[in-house]
Tab-separated table of C-alpha atoms and ligand atoms in Angstrom:
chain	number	residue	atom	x	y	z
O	234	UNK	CA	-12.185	-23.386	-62.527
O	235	UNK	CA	-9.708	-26.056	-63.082
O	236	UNK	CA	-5.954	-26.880	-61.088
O	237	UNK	CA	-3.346	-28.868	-62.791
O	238	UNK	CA	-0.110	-30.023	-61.388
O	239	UNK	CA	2.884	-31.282	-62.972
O	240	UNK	CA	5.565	-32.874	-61.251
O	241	UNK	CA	8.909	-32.713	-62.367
O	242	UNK	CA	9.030	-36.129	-64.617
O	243	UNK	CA	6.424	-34.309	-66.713
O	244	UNK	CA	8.650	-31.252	-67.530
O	245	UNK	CA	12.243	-33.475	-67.273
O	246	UNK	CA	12.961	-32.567	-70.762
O	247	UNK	CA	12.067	-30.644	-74.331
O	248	UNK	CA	10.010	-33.703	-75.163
O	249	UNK	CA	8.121	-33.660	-72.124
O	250	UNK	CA	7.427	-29.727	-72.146
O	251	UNK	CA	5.797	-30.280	-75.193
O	252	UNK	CA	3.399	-32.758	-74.171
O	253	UNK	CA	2.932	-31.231	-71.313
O	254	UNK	CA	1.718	-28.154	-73.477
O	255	UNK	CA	-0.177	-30.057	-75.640
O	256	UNK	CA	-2.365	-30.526	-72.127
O	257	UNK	CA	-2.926	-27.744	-71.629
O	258	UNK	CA	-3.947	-26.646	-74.264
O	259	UNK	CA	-6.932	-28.546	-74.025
O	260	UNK	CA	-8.388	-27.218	-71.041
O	261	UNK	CA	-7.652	-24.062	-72.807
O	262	UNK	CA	-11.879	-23.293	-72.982
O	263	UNK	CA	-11.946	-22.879	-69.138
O	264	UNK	CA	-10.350	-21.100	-66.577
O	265	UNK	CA	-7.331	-23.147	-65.570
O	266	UNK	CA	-4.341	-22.316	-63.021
O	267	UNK	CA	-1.349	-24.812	-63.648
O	268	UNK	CA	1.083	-25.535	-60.760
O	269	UNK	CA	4.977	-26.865	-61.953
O	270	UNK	CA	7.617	-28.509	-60.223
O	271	UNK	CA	11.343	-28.192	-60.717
O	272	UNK	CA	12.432	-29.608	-63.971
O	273	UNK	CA	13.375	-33.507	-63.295
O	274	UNK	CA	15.570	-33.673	-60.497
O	275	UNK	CA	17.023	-30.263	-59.943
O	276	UNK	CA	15.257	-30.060	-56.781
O	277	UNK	CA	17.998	-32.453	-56.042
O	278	UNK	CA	20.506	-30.997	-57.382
O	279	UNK	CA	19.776	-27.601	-55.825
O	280	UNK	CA	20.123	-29.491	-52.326
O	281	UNK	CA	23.335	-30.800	-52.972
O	282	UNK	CA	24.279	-27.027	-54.542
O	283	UNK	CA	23.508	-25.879	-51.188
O	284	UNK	CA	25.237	-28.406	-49.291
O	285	UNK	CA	28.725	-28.271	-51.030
O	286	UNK	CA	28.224	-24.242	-50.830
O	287	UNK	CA	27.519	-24.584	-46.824
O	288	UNK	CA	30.498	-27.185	-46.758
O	289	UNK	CA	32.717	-24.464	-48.098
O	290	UNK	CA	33.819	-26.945	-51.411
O	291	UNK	CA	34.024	-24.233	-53.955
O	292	UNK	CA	34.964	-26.373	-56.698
O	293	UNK	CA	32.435	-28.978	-56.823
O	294	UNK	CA	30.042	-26.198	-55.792
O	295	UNK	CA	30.852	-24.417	-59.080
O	296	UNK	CA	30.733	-26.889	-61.080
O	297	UNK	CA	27.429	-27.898	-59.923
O	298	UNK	CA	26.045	-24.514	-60.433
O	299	UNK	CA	27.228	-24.668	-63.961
O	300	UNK	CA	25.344	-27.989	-64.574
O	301	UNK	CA	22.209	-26.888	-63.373
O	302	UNK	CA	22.368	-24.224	-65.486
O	303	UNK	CA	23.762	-25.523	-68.830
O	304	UNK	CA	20.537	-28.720	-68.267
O	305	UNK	CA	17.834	-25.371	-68.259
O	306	UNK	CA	20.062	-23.942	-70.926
O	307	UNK	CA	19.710	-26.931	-73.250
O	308	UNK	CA	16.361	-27.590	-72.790
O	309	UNK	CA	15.635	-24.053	-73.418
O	310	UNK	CA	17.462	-24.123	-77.061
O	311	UNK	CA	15.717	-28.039	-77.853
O	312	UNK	CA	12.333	-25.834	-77.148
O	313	UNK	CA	13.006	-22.456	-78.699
O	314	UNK	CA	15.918	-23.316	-81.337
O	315	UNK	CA	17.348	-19.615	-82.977
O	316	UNK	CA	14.273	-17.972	-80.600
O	317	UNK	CA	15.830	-19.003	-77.527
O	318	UNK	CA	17.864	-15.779	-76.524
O	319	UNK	CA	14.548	-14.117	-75.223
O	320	UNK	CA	13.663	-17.192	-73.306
O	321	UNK	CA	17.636	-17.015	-71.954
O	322	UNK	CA	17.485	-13.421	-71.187
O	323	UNK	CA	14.685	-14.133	-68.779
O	324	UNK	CA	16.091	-16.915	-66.777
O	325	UNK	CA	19.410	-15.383	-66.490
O	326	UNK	CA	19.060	-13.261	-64.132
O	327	UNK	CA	17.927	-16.266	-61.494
O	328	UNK	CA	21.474	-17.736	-62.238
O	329	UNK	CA	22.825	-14.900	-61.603
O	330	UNK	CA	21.285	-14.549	-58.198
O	331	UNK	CA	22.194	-18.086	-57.552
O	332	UNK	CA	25.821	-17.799	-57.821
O	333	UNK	CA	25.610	-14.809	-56.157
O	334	UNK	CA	24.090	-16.423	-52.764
O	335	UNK	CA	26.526	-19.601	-53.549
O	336	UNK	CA	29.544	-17.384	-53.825
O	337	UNK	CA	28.372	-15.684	-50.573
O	338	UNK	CA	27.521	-18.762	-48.689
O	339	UNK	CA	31.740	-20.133	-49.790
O	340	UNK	CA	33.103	-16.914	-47.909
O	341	UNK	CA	31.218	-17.080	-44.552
O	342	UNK	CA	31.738	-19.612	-41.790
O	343	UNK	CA	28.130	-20.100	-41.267
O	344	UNK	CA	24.854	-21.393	-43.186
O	345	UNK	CA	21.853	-19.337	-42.389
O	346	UNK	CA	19.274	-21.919	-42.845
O	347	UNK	CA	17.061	-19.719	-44.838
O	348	UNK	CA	19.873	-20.268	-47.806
O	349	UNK	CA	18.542	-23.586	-48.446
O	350	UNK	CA	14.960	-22.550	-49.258
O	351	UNK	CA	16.185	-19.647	-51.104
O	352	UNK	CA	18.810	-21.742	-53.307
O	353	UNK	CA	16.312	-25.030	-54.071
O	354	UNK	CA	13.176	-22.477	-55.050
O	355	UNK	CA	15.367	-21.560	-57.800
O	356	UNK	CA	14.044	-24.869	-59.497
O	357	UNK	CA	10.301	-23.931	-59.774
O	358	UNK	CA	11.063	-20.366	-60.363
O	359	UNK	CA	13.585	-21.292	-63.381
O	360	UNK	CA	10.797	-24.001	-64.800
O	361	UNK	CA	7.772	-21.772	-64.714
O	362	UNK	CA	9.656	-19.091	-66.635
O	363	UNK	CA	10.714	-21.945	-69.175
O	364	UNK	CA	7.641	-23.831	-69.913
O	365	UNK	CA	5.310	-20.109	-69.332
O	366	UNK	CA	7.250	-18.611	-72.342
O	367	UNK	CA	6.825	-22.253	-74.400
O	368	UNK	CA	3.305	-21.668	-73.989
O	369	UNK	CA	3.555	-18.510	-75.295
O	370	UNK	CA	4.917	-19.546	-78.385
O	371	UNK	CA	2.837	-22.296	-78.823
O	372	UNK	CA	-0.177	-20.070	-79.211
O	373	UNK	CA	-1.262	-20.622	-76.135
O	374	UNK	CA	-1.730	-17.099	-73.710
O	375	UNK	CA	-0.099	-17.606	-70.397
O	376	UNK	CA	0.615	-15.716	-67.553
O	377	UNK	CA	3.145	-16.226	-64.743
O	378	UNK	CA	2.738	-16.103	-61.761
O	379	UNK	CA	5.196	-15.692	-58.294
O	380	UNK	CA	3.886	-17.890	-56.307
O	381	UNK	CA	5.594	-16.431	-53.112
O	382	UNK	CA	3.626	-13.573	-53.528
O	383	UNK	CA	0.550	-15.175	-52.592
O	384	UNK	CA	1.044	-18.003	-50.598
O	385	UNK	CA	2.241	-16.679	-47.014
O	386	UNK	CA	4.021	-19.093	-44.448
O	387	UNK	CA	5.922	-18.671	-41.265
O	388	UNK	CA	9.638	-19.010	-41.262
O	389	UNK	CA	10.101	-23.233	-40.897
O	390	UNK	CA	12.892	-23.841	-42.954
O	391	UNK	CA	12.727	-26.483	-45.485
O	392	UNK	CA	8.819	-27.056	-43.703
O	393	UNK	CA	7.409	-24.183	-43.763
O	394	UNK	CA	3.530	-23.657	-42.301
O	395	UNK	CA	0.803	-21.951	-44.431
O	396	UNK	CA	-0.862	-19.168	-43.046
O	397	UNK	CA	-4.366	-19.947	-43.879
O	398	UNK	CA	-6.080	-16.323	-43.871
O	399	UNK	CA	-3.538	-14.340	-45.577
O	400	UNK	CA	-2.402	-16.960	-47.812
O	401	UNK	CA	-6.755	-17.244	-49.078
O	402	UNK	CA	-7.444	-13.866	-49.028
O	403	UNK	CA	-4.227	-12.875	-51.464
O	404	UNK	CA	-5.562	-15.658	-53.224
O	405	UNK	CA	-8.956	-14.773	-53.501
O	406	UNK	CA	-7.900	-11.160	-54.336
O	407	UNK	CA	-5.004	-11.317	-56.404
O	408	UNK	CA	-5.600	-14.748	-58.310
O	409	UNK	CA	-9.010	-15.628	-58.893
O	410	UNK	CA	-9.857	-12.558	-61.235
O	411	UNK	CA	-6.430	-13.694	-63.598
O	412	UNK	CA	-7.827	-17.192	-63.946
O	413	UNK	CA	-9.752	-16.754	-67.249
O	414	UNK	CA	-10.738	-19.252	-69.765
O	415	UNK	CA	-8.150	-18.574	-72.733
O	416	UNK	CA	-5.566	-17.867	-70.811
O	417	UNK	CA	-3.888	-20.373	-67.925
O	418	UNK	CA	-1.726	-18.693	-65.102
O	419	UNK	CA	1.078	-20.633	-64.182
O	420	UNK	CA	3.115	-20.865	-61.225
O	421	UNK	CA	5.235	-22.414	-58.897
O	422	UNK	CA	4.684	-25.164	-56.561
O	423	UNK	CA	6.614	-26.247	-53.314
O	424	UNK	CA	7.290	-22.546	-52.761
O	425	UNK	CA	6.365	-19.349	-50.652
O	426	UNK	CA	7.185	-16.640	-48.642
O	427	UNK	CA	6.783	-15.261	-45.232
O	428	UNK	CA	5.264	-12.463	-44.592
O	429	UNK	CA	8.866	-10.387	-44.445
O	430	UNK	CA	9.682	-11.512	-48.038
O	431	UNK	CA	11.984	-13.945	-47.454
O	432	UNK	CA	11.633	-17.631	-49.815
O	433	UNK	CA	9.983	-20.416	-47.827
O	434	UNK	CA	9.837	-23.877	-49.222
O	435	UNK	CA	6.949	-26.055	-48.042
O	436	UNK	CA	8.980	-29.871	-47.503
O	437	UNK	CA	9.991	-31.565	-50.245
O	438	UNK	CA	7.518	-33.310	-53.242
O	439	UNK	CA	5.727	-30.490	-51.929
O	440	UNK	CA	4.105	-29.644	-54.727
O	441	UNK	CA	0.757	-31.088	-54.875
O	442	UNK	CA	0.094	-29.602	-51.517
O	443	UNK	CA	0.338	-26.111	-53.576
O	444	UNK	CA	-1.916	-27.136	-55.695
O	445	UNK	CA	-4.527	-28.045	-53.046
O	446	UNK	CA	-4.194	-24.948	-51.552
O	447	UNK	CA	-4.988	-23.014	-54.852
O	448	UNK	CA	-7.760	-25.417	-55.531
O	449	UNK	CA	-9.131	-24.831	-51.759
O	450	UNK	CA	-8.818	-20.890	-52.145
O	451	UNK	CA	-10.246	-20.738	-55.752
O	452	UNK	CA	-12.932	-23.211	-54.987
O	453	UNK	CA	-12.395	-24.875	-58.127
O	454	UNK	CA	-14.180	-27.437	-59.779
O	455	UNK	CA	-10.630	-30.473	-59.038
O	456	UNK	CA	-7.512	-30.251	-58.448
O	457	UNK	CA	-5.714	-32.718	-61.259
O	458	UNK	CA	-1.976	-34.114	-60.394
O	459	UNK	CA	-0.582	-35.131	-63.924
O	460	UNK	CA	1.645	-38.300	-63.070
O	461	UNK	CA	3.524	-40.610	-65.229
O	462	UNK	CA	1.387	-43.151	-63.577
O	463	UNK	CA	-1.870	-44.362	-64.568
O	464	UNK	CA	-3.563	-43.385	-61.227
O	465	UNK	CA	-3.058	-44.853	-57.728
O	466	UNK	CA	-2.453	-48.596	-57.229
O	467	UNK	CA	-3.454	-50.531	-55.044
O	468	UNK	CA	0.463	-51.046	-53.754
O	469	UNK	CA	3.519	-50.118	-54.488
O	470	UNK	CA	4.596	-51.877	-57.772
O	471	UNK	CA	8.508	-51.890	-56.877
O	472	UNK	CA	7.631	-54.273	-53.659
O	473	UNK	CA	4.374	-56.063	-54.864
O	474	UNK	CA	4.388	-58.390	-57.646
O	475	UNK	CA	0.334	-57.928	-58.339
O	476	UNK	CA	-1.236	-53.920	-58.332
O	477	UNK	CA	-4.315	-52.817	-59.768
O	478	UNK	CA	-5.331	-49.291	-60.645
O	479	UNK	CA	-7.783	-47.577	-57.639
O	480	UNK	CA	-10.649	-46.156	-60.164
O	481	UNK	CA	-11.798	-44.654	-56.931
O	482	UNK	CA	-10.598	-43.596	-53.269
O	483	UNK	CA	-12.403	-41.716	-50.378
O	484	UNK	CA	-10.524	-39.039	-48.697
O	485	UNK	CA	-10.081	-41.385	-45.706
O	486	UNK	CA	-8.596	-43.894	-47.496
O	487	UNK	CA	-5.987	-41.385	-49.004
O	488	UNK	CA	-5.103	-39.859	-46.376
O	489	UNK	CA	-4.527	-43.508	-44.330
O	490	UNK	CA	-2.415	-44.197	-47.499
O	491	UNK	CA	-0.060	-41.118	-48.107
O	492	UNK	CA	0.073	-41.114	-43.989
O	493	UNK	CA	1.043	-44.921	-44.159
O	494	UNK	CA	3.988	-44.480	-46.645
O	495	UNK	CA	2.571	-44.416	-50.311
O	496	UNK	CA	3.899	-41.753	-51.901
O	497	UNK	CA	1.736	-40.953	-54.814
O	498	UNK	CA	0.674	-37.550	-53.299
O	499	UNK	CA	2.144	-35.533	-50.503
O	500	UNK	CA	0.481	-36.640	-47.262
O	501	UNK	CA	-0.585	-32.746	-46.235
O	502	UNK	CA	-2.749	-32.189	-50.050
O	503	UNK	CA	-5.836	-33.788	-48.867
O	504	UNK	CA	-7.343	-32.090	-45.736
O	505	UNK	CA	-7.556	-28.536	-47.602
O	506	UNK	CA	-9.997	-30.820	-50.557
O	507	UNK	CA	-11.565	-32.609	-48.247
O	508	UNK	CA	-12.243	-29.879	-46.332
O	509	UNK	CA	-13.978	-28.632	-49.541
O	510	UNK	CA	-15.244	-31.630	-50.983
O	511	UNK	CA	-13.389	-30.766	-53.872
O	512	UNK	CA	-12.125	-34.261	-55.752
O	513	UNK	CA	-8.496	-34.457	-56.703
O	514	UNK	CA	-8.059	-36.526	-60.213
O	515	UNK	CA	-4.763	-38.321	-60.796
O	516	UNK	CA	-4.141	-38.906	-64.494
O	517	UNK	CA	-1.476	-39.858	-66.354
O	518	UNK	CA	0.366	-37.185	-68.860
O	519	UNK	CA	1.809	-40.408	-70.855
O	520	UNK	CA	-1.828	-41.406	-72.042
O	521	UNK	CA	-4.096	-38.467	-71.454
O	522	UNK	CA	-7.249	-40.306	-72.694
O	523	UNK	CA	-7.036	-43.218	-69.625
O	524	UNK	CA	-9.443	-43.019	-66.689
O	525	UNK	CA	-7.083	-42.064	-63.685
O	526	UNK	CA	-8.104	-42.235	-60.307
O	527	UNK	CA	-10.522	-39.837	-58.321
O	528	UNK	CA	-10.490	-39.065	-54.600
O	529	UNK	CA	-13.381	-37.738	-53.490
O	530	UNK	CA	-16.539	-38.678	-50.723
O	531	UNK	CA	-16.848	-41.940	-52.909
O	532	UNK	CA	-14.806	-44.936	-52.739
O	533	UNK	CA	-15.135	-48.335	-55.267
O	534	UNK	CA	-18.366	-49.901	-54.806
O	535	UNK	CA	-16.229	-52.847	-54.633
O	536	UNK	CA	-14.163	-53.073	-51.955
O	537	UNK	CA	-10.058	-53.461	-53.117
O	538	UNK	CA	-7.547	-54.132	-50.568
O	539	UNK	CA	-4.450	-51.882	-50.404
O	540	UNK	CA	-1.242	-52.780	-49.571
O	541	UNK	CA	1.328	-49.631	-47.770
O	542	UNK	CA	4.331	-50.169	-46.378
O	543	UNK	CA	6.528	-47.726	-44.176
O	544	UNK	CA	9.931	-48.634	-44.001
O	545	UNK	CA	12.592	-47.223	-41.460
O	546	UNK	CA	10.244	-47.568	-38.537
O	547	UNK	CA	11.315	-48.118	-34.876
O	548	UNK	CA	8.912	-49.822	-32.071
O	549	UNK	CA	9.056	-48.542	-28.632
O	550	UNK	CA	7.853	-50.203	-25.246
O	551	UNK	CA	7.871	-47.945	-22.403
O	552	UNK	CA	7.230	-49.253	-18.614
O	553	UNK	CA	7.311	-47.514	-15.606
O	554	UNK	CA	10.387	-49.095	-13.512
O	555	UNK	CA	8.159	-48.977	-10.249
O	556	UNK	CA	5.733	-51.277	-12.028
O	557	UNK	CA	2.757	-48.364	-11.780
O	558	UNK	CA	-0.208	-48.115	-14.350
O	559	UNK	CA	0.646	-46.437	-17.758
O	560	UNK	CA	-1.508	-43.872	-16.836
O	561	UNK	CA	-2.882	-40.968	-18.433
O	562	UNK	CA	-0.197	-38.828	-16.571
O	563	UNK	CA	2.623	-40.583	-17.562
O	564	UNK	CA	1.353	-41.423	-21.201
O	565	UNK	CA	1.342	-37.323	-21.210
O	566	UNK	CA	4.963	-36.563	-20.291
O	567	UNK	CA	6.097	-39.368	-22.817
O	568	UNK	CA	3.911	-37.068	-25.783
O	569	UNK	CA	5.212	-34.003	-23.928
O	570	UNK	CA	9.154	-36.124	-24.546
O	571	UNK	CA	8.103	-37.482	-27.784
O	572	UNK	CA	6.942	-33.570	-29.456
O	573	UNK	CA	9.768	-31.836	-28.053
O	574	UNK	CA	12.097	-34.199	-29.287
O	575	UNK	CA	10.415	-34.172	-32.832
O	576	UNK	CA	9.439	-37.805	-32.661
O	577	UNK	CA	6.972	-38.847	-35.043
O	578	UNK	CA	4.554	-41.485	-34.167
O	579	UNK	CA	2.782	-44.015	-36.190
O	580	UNK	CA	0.868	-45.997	-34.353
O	581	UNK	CA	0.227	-46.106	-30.583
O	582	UNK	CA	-1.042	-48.762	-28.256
O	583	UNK	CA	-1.406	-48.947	-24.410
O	584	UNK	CA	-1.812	-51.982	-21.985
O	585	UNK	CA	-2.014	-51.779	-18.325
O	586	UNK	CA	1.738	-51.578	-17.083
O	587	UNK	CA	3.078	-50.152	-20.612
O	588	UNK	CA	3.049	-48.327	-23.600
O	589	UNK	CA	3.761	-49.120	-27.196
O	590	UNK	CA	4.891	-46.898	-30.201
O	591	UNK	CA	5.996	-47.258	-34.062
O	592	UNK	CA	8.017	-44.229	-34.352
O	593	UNK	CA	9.683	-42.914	-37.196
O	594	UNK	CA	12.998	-44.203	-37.023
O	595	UNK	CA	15.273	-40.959	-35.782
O	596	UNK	CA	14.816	-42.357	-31.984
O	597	UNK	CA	18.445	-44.145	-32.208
O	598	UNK	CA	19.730	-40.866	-33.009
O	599	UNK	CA	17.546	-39.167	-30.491
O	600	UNK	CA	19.868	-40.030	-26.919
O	601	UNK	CA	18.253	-36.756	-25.483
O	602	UNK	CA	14.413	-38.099	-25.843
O	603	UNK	CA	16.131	-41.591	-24.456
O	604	UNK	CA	17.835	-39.743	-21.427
O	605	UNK	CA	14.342	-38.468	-20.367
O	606	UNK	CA	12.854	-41.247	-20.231
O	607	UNK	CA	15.031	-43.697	-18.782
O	608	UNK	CA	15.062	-42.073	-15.415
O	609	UNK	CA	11.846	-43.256	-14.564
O	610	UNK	CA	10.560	-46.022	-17.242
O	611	UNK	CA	12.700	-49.167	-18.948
O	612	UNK	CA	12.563	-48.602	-22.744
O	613	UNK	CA	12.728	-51.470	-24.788
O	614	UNK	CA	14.024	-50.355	-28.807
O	615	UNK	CA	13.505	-51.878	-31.849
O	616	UNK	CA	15.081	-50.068	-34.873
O	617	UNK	CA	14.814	-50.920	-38.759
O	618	UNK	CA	11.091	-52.249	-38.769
O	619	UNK	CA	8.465	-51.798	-41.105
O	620	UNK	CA	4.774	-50.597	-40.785
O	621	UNK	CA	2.286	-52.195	-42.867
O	622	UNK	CA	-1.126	-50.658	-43.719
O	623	UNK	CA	-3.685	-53.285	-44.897
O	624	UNK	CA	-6.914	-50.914	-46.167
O	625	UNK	CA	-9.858	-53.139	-47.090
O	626	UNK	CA	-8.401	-56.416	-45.372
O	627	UNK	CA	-9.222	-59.839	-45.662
O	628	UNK	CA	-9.031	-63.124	-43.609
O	629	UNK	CA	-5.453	-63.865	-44.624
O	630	UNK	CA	-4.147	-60.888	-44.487
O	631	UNK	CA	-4.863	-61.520	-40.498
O	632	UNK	CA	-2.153	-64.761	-40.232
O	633	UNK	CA	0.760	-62.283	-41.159
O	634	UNK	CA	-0.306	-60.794	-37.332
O	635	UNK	CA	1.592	-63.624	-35.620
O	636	UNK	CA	5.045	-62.454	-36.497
O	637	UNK	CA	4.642	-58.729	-36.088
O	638	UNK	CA	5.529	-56.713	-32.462
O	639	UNK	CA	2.556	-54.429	-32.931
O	640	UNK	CA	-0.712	-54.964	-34.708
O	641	UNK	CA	-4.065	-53.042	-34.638
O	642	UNK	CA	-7.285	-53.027	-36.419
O	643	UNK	CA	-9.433	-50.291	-37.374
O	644	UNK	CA	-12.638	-50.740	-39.435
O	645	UNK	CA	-11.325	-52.260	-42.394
O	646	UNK	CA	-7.547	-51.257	-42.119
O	647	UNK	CA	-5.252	-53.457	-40.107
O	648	UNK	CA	-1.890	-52.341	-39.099
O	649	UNK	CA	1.289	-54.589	-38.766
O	650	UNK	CA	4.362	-53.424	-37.544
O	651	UNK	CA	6.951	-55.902	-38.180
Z	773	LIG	N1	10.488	-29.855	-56.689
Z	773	LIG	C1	10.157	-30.179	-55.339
Z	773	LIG	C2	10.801	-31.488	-54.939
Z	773	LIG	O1	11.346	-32.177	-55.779
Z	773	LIG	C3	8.712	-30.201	-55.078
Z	773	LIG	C4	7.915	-31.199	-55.901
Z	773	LIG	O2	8.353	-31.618	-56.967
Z	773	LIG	O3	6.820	-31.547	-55.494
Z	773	LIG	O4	10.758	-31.845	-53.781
Z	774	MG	MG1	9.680	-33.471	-57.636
């Protein structure tokens, strides 16, 4: 059993609907369970939907509602031409819903926070109704599936957690016996439920991590992310002048990359494959022939550096005032500070009389975590750094250490934080 996912650049338009069908259809032979995003950038435009509805501007609210709906109206008529009125019918009743909750949301005072989950799903719901009945018409049997009825997660806004044993055995139960070779089942990614019904949404680009948790449940054969990249470079191409394709990555080095900043996959997709040693392909949907990459146990035989960087980081040094050991006591209340505050670290490194951090840079904002601390330790700030990741290092890369407030060395991956 296959999993496919296609991210939103892959379904931003007629055009790319089509190609993206053209995929599919063939892997058609084998049983195959295809995970969509939101069409293009609605996700983002459902965000700002909600915001202007929660910020009580009914004008601009409207008239975002109406563009989100005439976009999925035109590609639906570019697709379907004089057929589309069926295809219309069905996603009509979602806009409907959505102005509904909108035109609720403009006549209270508050914004339940659950709104915003329920307003943005209305991007993968819409798409997998759009490119399921495409299929369909392309001679190619589909069937749809709600996502949110299988995948169970507790009630984190905007971050919601899976719920491993419900979420597998629904899975197992409900899913695995629709998956059959002539017919793919498509669904939704980034969304799900909790267990009273109400629309969770798992953090944003969160896609991919839906597809790893089909792929883990159905114990398929690979999850494949369809990207209109041609697999996982070696850096990211916007900062580095020089990047080479990965052929292939272990699930360490992934995970140190998506972790460290690079933001080819969602960070959380690769502990449920790993976990499975199922490999996760990522292949290009602009040249469907070319190699890809492939995370799995094996890396290159040849060892290619990689080159993340983090931006937006912050680097703390924390000493007790009294000049006392940073010891394991005080290192705890300064986690115990740092997870109730929702601090994330990076990177953390101790000496005798302090401790260091690269946090993720909401600290300045943070005056309560601050507060805490300054009672008893002197905190020395540093906002707007960056963290860079250097997997696979060489010699060289070891002279940019002098200028940097925080390095460290693992194995083969060195870690600058400048
Ligand atoms: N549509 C969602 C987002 O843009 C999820 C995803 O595309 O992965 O965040
Ligand atoms: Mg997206």
């Amino acid at each position: 059993m296959l999993v496919m996912k296609f991210g939103g650049a892959s379904v931003k338009n007629a055009a790319a609907v089509q190609n993206v069908a053209n995929i599919i259809r063939l892997y058609t032979d084998q049983p195959c369970l295809v995970v969509l995003s939101a069409m293009d950038k609605t996700t983002n435009h459902l965000e700002h939907l909600a915001f202007l509805a929660r910020d009580n501007r009914e004008l601009d609210a409207k008239d975002q509602f109406q563009r989100i709906m005439r976009f999925h109206l035109g590609i639906i008529r570019d697709l379907f031409g004089d057929a589309s009125a069926p295809v219309e019918a069905k996603v009509q009743p979602y806009f409907n819903e959505m102005e509904r909750i909108v035109t609720g949301i403009l006549m209270l005072e508050e914004f339940p926070p659950r709104i915003y989950d329920r307003i943005v799903a209305y991007g993968e719901l819409i798409s997998t109704v759009i490119v399921s009945a495409y299929l369909e018409f392309a001679d190619i049997p589909s069937f749809w599936l709600d996502a949110r009825q299988v995948i169970k997660t507790d009630a984190t806004w905007k971050q919601a957690g899976v719920i491993w044993s419900l979420t597998e055995e629904n899975i197992r139960r409900g899913v695995a016996p629709l998956v059959q070779p002539g017919r793919v089942v498509i669904t939704q990614g980034f969304i799900g439920s909790t267990t009273g019904g109400h629309t969770t949404t798992l953090g944003r680009e969160g896609s991919d991590y839906t597809g790893s948790i089909f792929a883990h449940c159905l114990n398929a054969e690979s999850l494949t992310v369809w990207k209109d990249v041609k697999g996982i470079l070696n850096g990211d191409p916007r900062i580095r002048q020089h990047t080479v394709k990965l052929d292939k990555l272990s699930y360490e080095e992934a995970v140190e990359m998506t972790f460290y900043g690079a933001s080819v996959i969602h960070p959380k997709t690769i502990k449920p494959l790993y976990n499975k040693g199922i490999p996760l392909k990522v292949k290009c949907f602009l040249d469907v022939e070319a190699e890809g990459s492939v995370i799995s146990f094996e890396t290159n035989p040849e060892p290619v550096a990689s080159y993340i960087v983090k931006k937006a980081q912050t680097f703390i040094r924390i000493k007790p005032k009294d000049f006392s050991f940073m010891e394991e006591r005080l290192m705890q209340e300064i986690f115990d500070h740092l997870h109730k505050s929702n601090v994330k670290v990076s990177l953390v490194q101790n000496s005798a009389i302090s401790l260091m951090l690269c946090v993720d840079e909401k600290l300045s904002e943070n005056a309560e975590f601050e507060a805490l601390l300054l009672d008893k330790f002197t905190v020395e700030i540093r906002n707007g750094l960056q963290l860079y990741t250097i997997i696979n290092f060489s010699v060289k890369d070891l002279k940019e250490a002098s200028e940097a407030v925080m390095v460290q060395q693992h194995e083969n991956k060195l870690y600058l934080v400048k």
